[in-house]
Tab-separated table of C-alpha atoms and ligand atoms in Angstrom:
chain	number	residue	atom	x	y	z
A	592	UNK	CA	18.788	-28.478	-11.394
A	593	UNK	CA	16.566	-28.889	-8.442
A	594	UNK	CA	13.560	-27.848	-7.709
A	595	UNK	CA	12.952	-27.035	-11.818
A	596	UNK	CA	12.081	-23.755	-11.088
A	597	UNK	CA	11.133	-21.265	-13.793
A	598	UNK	CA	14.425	-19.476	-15.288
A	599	UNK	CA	13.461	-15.764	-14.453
A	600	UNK	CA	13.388	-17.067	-10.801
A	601	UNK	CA	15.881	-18.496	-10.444
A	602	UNK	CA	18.381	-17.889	-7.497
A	603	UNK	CA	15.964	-14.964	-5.643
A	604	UNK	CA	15.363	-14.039	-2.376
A	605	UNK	CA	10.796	-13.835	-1.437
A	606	UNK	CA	10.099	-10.264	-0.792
A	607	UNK	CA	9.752	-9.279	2.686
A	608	UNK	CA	11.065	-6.975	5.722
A	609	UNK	CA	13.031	-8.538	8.360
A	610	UNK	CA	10.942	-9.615	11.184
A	611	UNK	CA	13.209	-9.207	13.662
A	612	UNK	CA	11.831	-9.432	17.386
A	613	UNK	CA	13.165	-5.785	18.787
A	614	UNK	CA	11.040	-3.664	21.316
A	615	UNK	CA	10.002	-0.528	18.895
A	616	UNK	CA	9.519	-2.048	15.424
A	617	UNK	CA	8.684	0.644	12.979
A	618	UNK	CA	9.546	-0.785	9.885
A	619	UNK	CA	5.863	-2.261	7.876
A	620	UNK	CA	3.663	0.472	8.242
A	621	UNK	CA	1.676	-1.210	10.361
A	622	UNK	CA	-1.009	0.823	12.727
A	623	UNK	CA	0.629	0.712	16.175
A	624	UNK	CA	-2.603	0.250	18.460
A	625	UNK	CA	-4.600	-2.790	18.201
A	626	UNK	CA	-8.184	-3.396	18.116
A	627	UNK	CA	-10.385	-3.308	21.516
A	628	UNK	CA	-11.995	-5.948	23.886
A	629	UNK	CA	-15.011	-5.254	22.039
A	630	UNK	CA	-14.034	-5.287	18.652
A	631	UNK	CA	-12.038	-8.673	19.837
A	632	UNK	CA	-15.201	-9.844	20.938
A	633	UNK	CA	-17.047	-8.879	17.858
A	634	UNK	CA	-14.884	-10.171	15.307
A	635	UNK	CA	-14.515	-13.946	17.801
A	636	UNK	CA	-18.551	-14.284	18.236
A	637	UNK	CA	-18.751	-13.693	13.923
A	638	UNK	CA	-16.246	-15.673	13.874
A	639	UNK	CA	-17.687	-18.773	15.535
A	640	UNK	CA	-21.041	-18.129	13.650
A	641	UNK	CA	-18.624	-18.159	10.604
A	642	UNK	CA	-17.509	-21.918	11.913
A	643	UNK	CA	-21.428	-23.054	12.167
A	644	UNK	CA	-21.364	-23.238	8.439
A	645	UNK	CA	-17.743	-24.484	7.723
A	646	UNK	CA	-18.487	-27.465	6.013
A	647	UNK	CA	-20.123	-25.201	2.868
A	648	UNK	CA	-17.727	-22.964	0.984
A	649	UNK	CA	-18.196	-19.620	1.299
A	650	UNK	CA	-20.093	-16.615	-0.684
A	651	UNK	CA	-18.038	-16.980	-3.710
A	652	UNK	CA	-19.027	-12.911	-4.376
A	653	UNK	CA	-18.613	-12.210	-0.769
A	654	UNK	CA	-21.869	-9.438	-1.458
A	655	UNK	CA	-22.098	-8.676	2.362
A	656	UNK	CA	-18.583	-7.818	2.514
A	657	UNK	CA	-18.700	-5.771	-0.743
A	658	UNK	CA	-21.813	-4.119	0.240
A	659	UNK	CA	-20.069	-2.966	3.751
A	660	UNK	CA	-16.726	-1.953	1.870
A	661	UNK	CA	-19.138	0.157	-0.732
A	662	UNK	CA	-20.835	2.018	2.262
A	663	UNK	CA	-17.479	2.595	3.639
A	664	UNK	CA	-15.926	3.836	0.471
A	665	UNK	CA	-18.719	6.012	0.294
A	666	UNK	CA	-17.440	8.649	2.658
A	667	UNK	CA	-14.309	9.624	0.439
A	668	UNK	CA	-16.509	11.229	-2.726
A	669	UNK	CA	-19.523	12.748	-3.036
A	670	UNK	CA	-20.792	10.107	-5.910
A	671	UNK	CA	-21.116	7.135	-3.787
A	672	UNK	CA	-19.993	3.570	-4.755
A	673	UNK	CA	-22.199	0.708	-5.787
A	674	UNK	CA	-21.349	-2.731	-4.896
A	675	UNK	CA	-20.901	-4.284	-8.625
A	676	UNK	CA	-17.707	-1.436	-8.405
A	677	UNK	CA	-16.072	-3.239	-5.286
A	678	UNK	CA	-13.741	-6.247	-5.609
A	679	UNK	CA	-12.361	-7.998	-2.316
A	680	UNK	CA	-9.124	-10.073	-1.853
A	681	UNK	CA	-6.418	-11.296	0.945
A	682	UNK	CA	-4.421	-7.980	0.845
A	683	UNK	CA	-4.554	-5.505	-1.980
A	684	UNK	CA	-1.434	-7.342	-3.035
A	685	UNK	CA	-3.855	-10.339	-3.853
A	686	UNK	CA	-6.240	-7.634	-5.651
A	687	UNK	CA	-2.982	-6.147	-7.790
A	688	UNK	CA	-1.780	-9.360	-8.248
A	689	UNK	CA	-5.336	-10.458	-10.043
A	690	UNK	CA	-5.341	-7.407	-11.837
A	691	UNK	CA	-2.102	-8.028	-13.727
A	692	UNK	CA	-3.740	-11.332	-14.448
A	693	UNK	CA	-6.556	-10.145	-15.893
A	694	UNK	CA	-5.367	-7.438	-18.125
A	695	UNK	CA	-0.948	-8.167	-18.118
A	696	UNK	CA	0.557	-11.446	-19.455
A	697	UNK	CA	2.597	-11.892	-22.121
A	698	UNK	CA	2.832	-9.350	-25.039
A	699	UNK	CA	1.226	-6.905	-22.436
A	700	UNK	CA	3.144	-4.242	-19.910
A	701	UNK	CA	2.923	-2.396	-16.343
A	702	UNK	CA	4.636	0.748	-15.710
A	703	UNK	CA	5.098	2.659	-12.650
A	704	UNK	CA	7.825	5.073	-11.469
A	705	UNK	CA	10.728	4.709	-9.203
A	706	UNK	CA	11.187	5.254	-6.477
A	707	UNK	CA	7.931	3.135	-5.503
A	708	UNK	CA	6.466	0.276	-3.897
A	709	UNK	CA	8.996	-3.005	-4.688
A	710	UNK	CA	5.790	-5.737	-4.949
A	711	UNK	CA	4.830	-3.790	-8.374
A	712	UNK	CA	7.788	-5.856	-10.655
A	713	UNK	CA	7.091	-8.850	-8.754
A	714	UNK	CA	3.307	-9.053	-9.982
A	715	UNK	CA	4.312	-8.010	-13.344
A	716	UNK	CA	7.399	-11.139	-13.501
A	717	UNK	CA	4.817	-13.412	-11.659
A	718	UNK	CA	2.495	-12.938	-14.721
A	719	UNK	CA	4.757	-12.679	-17.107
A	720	UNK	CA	3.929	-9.055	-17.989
A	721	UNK	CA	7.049	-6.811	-19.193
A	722	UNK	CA	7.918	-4.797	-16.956
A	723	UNK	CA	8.830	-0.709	-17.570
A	724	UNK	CA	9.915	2.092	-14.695
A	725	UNK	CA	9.720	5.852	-15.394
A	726	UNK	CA	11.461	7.993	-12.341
A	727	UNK	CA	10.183	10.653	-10.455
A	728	UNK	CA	11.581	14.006	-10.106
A	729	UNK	CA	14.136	14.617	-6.860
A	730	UNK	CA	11.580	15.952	-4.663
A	731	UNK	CA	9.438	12.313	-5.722
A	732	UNK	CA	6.660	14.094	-7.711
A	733	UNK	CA	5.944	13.044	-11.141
A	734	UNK	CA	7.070	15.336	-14.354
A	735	UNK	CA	3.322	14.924	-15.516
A	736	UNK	CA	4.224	15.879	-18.912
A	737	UNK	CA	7.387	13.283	-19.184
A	738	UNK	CA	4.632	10.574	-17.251
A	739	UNK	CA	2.274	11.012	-19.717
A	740	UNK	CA	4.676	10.796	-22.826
A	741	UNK	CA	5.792	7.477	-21.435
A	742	UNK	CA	2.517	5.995	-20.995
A	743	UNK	CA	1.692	7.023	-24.903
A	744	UNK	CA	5.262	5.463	-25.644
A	745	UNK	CA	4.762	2.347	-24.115
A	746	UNK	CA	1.160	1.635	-24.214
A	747	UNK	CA	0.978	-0.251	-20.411
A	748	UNK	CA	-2.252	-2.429	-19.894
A	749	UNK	CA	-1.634	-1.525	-16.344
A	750	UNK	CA	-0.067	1.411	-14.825
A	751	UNK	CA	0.455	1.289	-10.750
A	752	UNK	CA	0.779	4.139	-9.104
A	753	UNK	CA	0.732	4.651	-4.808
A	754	UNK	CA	-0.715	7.304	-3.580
A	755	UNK	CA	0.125	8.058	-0.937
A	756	UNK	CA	3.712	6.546	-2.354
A	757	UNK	CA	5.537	4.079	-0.644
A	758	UNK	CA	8.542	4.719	0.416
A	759	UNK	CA	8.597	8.682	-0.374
A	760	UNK	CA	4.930	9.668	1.202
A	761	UNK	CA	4.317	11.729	-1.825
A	762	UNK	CA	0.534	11.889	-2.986
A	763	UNK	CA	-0.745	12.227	-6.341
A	764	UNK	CA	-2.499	15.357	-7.197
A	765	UNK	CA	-5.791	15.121	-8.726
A	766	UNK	CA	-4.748	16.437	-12.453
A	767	UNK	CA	-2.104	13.431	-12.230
A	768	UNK	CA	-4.596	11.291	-11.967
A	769	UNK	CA	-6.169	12.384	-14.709
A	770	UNK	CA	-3.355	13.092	-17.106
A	771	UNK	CA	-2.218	9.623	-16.790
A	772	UNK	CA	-5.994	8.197	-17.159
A	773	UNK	CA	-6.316	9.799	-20.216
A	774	UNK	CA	-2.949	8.928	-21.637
A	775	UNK	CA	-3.974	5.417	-20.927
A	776	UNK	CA	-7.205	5.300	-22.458
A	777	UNK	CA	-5.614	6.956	-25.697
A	778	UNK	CA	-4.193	3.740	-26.575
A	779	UNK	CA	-6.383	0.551	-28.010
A	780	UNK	CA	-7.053	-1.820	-25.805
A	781	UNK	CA	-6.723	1.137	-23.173
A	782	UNK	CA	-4.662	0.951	-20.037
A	783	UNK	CA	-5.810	0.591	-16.632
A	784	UNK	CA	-4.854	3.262	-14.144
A	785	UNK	CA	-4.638	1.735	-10.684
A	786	UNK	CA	-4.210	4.217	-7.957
A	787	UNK	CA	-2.851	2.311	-4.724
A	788	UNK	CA	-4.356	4.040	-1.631
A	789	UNK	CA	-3.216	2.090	1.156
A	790	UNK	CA	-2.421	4.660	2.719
A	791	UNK	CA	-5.195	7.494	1.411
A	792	UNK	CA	-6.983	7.691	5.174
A	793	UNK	CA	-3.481	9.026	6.348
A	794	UNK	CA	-3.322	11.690	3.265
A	795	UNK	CA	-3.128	15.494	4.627
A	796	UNK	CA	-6.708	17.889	5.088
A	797	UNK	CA	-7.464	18.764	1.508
A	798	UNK	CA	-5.484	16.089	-0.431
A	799	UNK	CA	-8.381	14.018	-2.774
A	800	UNK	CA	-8.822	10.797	-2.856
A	801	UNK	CA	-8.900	9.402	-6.342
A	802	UNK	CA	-12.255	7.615	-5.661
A	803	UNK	CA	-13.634	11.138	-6.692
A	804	UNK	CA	-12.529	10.307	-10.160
A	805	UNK	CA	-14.303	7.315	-10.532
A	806	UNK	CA	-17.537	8.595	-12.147
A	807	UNK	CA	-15.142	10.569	-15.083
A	808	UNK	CA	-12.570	7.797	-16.170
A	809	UNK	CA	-13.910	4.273	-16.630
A	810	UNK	CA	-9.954	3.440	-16.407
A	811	UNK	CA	-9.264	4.492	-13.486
A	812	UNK	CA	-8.786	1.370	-10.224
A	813	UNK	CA	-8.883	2.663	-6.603
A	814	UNK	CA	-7.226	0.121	-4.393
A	815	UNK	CA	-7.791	0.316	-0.463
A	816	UNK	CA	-6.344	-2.384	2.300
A	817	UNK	CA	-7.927	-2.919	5.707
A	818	UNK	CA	-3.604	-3.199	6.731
A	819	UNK	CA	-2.634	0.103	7.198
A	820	UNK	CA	-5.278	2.951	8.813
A	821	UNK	CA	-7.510	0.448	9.348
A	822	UNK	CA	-5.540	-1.535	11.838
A	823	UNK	CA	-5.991	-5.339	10.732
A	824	UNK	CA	-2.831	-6.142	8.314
A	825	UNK	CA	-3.430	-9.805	10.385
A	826	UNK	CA	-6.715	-9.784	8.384
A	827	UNK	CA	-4.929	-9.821	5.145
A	828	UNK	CA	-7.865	-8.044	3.130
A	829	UNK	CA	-7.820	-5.943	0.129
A	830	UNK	CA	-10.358	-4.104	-2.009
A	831	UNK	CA	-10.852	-1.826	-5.403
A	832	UNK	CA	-12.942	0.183	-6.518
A	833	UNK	CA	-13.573	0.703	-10.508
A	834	UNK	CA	-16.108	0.358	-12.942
A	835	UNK	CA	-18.072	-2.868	-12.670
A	836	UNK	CA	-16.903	-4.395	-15.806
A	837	UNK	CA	-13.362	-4.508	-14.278
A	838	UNK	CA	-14.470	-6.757	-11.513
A	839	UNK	CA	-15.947	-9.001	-14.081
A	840	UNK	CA	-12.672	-9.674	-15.765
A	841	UNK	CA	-11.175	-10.047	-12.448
A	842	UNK	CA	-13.509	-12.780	-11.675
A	843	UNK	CA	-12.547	-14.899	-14.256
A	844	UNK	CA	-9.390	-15.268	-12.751
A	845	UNK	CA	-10.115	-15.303	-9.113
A	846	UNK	CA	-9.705	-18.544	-7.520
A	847	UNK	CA	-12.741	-19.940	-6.743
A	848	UNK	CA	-14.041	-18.895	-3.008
A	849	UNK	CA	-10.512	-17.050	-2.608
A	850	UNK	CA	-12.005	-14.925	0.277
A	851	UNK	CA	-12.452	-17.411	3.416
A	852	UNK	CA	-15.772	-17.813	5.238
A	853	UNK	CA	-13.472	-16.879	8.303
A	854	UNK	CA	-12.187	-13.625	6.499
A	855	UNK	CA	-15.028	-12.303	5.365
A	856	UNK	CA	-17.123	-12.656	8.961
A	857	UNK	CA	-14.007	-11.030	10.825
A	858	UNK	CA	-13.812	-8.345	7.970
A	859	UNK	CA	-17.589	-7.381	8.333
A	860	UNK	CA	-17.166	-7.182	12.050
A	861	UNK	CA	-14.077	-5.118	11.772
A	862	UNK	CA	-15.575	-2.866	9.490
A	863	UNK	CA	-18.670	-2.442	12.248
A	864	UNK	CA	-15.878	-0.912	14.451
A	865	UNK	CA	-14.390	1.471	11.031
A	866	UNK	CA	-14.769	4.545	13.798
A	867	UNK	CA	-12.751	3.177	16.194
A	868	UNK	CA	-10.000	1.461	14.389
A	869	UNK	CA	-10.078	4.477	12.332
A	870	UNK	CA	-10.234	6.525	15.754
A	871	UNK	CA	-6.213	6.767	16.113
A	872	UNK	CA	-5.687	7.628	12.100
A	873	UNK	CA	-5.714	11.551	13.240
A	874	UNK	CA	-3.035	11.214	16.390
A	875	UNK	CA	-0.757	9.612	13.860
A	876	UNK	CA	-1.108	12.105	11.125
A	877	UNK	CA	-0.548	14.512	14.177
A	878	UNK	CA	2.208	12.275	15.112
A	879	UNK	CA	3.803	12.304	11.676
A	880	UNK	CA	4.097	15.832	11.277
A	881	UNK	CA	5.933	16.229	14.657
A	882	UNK	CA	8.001	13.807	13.473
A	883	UNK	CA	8.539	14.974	10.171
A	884	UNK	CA	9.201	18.760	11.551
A	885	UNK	CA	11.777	16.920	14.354
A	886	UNK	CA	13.558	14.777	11.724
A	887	UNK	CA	14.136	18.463	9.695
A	888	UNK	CA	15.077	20.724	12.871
A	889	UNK	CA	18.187	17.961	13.063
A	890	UNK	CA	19.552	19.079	9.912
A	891	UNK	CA	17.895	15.980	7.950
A	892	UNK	CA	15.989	15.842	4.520
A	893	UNK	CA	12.974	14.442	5.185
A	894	UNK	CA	9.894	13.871	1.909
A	895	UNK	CA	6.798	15.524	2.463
A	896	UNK	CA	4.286	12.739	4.141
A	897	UNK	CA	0.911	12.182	3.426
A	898	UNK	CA	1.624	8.199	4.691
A	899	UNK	CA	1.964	6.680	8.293
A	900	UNK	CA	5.872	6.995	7.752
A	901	UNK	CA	8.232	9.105	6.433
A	902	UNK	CA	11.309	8.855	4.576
A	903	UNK	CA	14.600	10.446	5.771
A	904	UNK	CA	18.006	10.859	4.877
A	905	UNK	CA	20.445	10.867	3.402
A	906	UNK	CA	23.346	8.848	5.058
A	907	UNK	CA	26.608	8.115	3.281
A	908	UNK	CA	26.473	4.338	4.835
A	909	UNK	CA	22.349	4.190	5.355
A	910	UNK	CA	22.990	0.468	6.394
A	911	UNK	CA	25.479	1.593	9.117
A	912	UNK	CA	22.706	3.999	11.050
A	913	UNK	CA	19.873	1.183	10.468
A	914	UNK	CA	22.537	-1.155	12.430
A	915	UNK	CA	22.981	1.515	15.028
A	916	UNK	CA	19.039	1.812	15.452
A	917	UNK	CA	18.704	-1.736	15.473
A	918	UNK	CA	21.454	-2.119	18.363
A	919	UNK	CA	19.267	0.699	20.020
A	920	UNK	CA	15.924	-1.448	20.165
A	921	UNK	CA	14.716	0.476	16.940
A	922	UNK	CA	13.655	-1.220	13.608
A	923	UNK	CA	13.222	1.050	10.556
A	924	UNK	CA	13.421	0.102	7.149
A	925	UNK	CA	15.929	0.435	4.700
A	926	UNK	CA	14.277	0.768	1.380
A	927	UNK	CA	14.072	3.857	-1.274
A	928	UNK	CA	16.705	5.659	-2.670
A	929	UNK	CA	20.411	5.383	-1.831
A	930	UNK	CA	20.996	6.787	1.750
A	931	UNK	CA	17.426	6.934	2.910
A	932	UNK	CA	15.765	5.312	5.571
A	933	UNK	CA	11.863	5.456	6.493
A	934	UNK	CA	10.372	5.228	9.287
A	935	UNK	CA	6.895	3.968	10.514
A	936	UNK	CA	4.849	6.555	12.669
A	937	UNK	CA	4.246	4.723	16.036
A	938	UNK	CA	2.828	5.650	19.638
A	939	UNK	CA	4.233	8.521	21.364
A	940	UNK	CA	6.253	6.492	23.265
A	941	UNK	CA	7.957	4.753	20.289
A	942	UNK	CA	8.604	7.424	18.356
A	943	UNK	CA	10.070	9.207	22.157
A	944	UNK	CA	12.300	6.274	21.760
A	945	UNK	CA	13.239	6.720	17.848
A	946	UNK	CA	13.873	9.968	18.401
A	947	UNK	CA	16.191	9.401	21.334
A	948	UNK	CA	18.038	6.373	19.151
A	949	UNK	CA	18.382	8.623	16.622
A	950	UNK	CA	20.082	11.562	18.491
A	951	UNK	CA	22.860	9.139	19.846
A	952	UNK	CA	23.397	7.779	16.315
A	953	UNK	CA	23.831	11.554	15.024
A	954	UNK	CA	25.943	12.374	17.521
A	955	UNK	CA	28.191	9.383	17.483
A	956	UNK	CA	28.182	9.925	13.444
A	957	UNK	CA	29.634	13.417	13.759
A	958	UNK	CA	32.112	12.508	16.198
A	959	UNK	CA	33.858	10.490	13.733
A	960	UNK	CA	36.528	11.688	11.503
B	1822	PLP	C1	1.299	-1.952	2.685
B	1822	PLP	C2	0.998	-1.677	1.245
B	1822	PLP	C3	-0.055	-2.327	0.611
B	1822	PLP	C4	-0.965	-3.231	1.385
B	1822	PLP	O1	-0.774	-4.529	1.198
B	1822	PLP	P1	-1.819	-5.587	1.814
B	1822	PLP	O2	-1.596	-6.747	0.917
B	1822	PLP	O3	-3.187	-4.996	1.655
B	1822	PLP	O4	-1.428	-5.792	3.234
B	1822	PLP	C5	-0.329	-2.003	-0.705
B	1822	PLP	N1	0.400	-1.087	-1.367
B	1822	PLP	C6	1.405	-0.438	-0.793
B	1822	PLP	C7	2.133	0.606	-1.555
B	1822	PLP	C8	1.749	-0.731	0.525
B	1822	PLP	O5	2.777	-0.096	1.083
């Protein structure tokens, strides 16, 4: 058998959307507008300073960065965030990914509920950590009660949870987070909680973020990505938040001088421009509640969205009206539940065109017998 490959992976397909080269793509979640000339120009000119110094590796603790991503944490709870609680990586997938190193492996579990984000398995198989799936309820919320008995069941070292959740959109409510916390730490060694907010600058006015709840459960993990609100998923950076003793263990396993010299002076400057790559974050919440409110007044089911997409159905042949989209000049995803499709919340114009797409598919759809 060639190449030797390990058994368990054997025969499958890498993870990833179709990048397929149509004129409205609204299938990653990415943030539609790009940075400006000036935040161009900021992030080259770092950049260049960055390549001054090229032949030394890099801050191996990347401090600036961590120091910039504390300050900007900061604004999400009134407790503040020290540095020693921030951990940086290339993508919060890298950050999950070395936190299933550090506290999964063999003998040890992760557990999350379905539907959810499909990376979770793969960083519990790629570390050898068993993996377990509770389900959420119909309208994607979690039975806190039936959560909570699972995590005591099972004993996870690591339970993942998104919220906002990808593909549904659903948030967690504050009392989930702590229910499940404290069903984790009941257990010895306790379980990590890790609260995935890629999404949490998109959540509605009043929603939490979890990073509230850092001061009360030393369990609890806040993951952030610059990828989604923040407009740089080319970046490829990742963060957490948690107690500081949870970065230590993840050092151990970091590679050594993961982050790039060349990352980390692009991510600084990009972070000196947070208010205007954060600037559009409010049109597309505004933007995802039209379209959330349009998707409904056709007669659709659409999940309540705190996210930059939302998830719609159902379809009795979903792959038949992502076909017709595609055929239209319109990528969405197909992902989630049986019949559901989601869509990514892009400029006005875009979403003028998904909409449009999306009428002719309906129509042609009831037209047939
Ligand atoms: C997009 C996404 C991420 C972000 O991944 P990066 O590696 O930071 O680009 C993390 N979690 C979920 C649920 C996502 O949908």
């Amino acid at each position: 058998m060639f190449p030797p490959i390990r058994e368990e992976l054997r025969g499958l397909e890498p993870y990833g959307a179709p990048q397929l080269d149509v004129p409205v793509q609204l299938n990653t979640n990415e943030n539609p507008y790009g940075p400006s000339e000036a935040c161009v120009a900021d992030i080259a000119a770092s950049v260049a300073e960055a390549a001054r110094g090229l032949h030394r590796y890099p801050d191996r603790e990347h401090v600036a960065l961590r120091t910039a991503l504390a300050d900007y944490l900061a604004r999400d709870t009134p407790h503040g965030i020290a540095v020693e609680q921030v951990w940086a990586a290339n993508g919060s997938n890298e950050v999950m990914l070395q936190l299933l190193q550090a506290f999964g492996g063999p003998g040890r579990s992760a557990l999350s509920f379905a539907p959810t984000y499909s990376m979770y398995p793969e960083y519990a198989r790629d570390t050898s950590t068993t993996w377990v799936q509770g389900r959420r309820e119909g309208d994607f919320s979690l039975d806190l009660q039936a959560a909570a008995a699972l995590v005591r069941e099972h004993r996870p070292s690591v339970v993942l949870l998104p919220s906002p959740n990808n593909p549904t959109g659903t948030a967690l409510p504050p009392e989930a987070v702590t229910v499940l916390c404290e069903a984790a730490a009941s257990s010895e060694p306790q379980g990590l909680v890790v609260v995935d907010e890629a999404y949490g600058e998109f959540r509605r006015e009043g929603v939490p973020s979890a990073l509230e709840l850092l001061p009360v459960h030393r369990n609890l993990v806040v993951t952030r990505t610059m990828s989604k609100a923040f407009a740089a998923a080319g970046l490829r950076l990742g963060y957490l938040a948690a107690d500081p003793a949870i970065c230590d263990a993840i050092r151990v396993v970091r590679l050594p001088y993961h982050l790039s010299a060349v990352t980390q002076a692009a991510a600084l400057a990009a972070l000196r421009h947070a208010p205007e790559l954060l600037g559009k974050v409010d049109e597309l919440r505004g933007e995802r509640d039209r379209t959330v409110s349009w998707l409904r007044e056709q007669g659709l089911q659409v999940a309540d969205s705190d996210a930059n997409f939302a998830l719609f159905g159902t379809f009795a042949d979903r792959h038949a009206v992502w076909q017709d989209l595609l055929e239209r000049g319109v990528l969405v995803r197909e992902v989630g539940p049986a019949g559901w499709l989601r869509v990514s919340i892009g400029t006005p114009a875009e979403m003028a065109a998904f909409r449009q797409a999306l009428s002719d598919v309906l129509v042609r759809e009831e037209g047939q017998p």
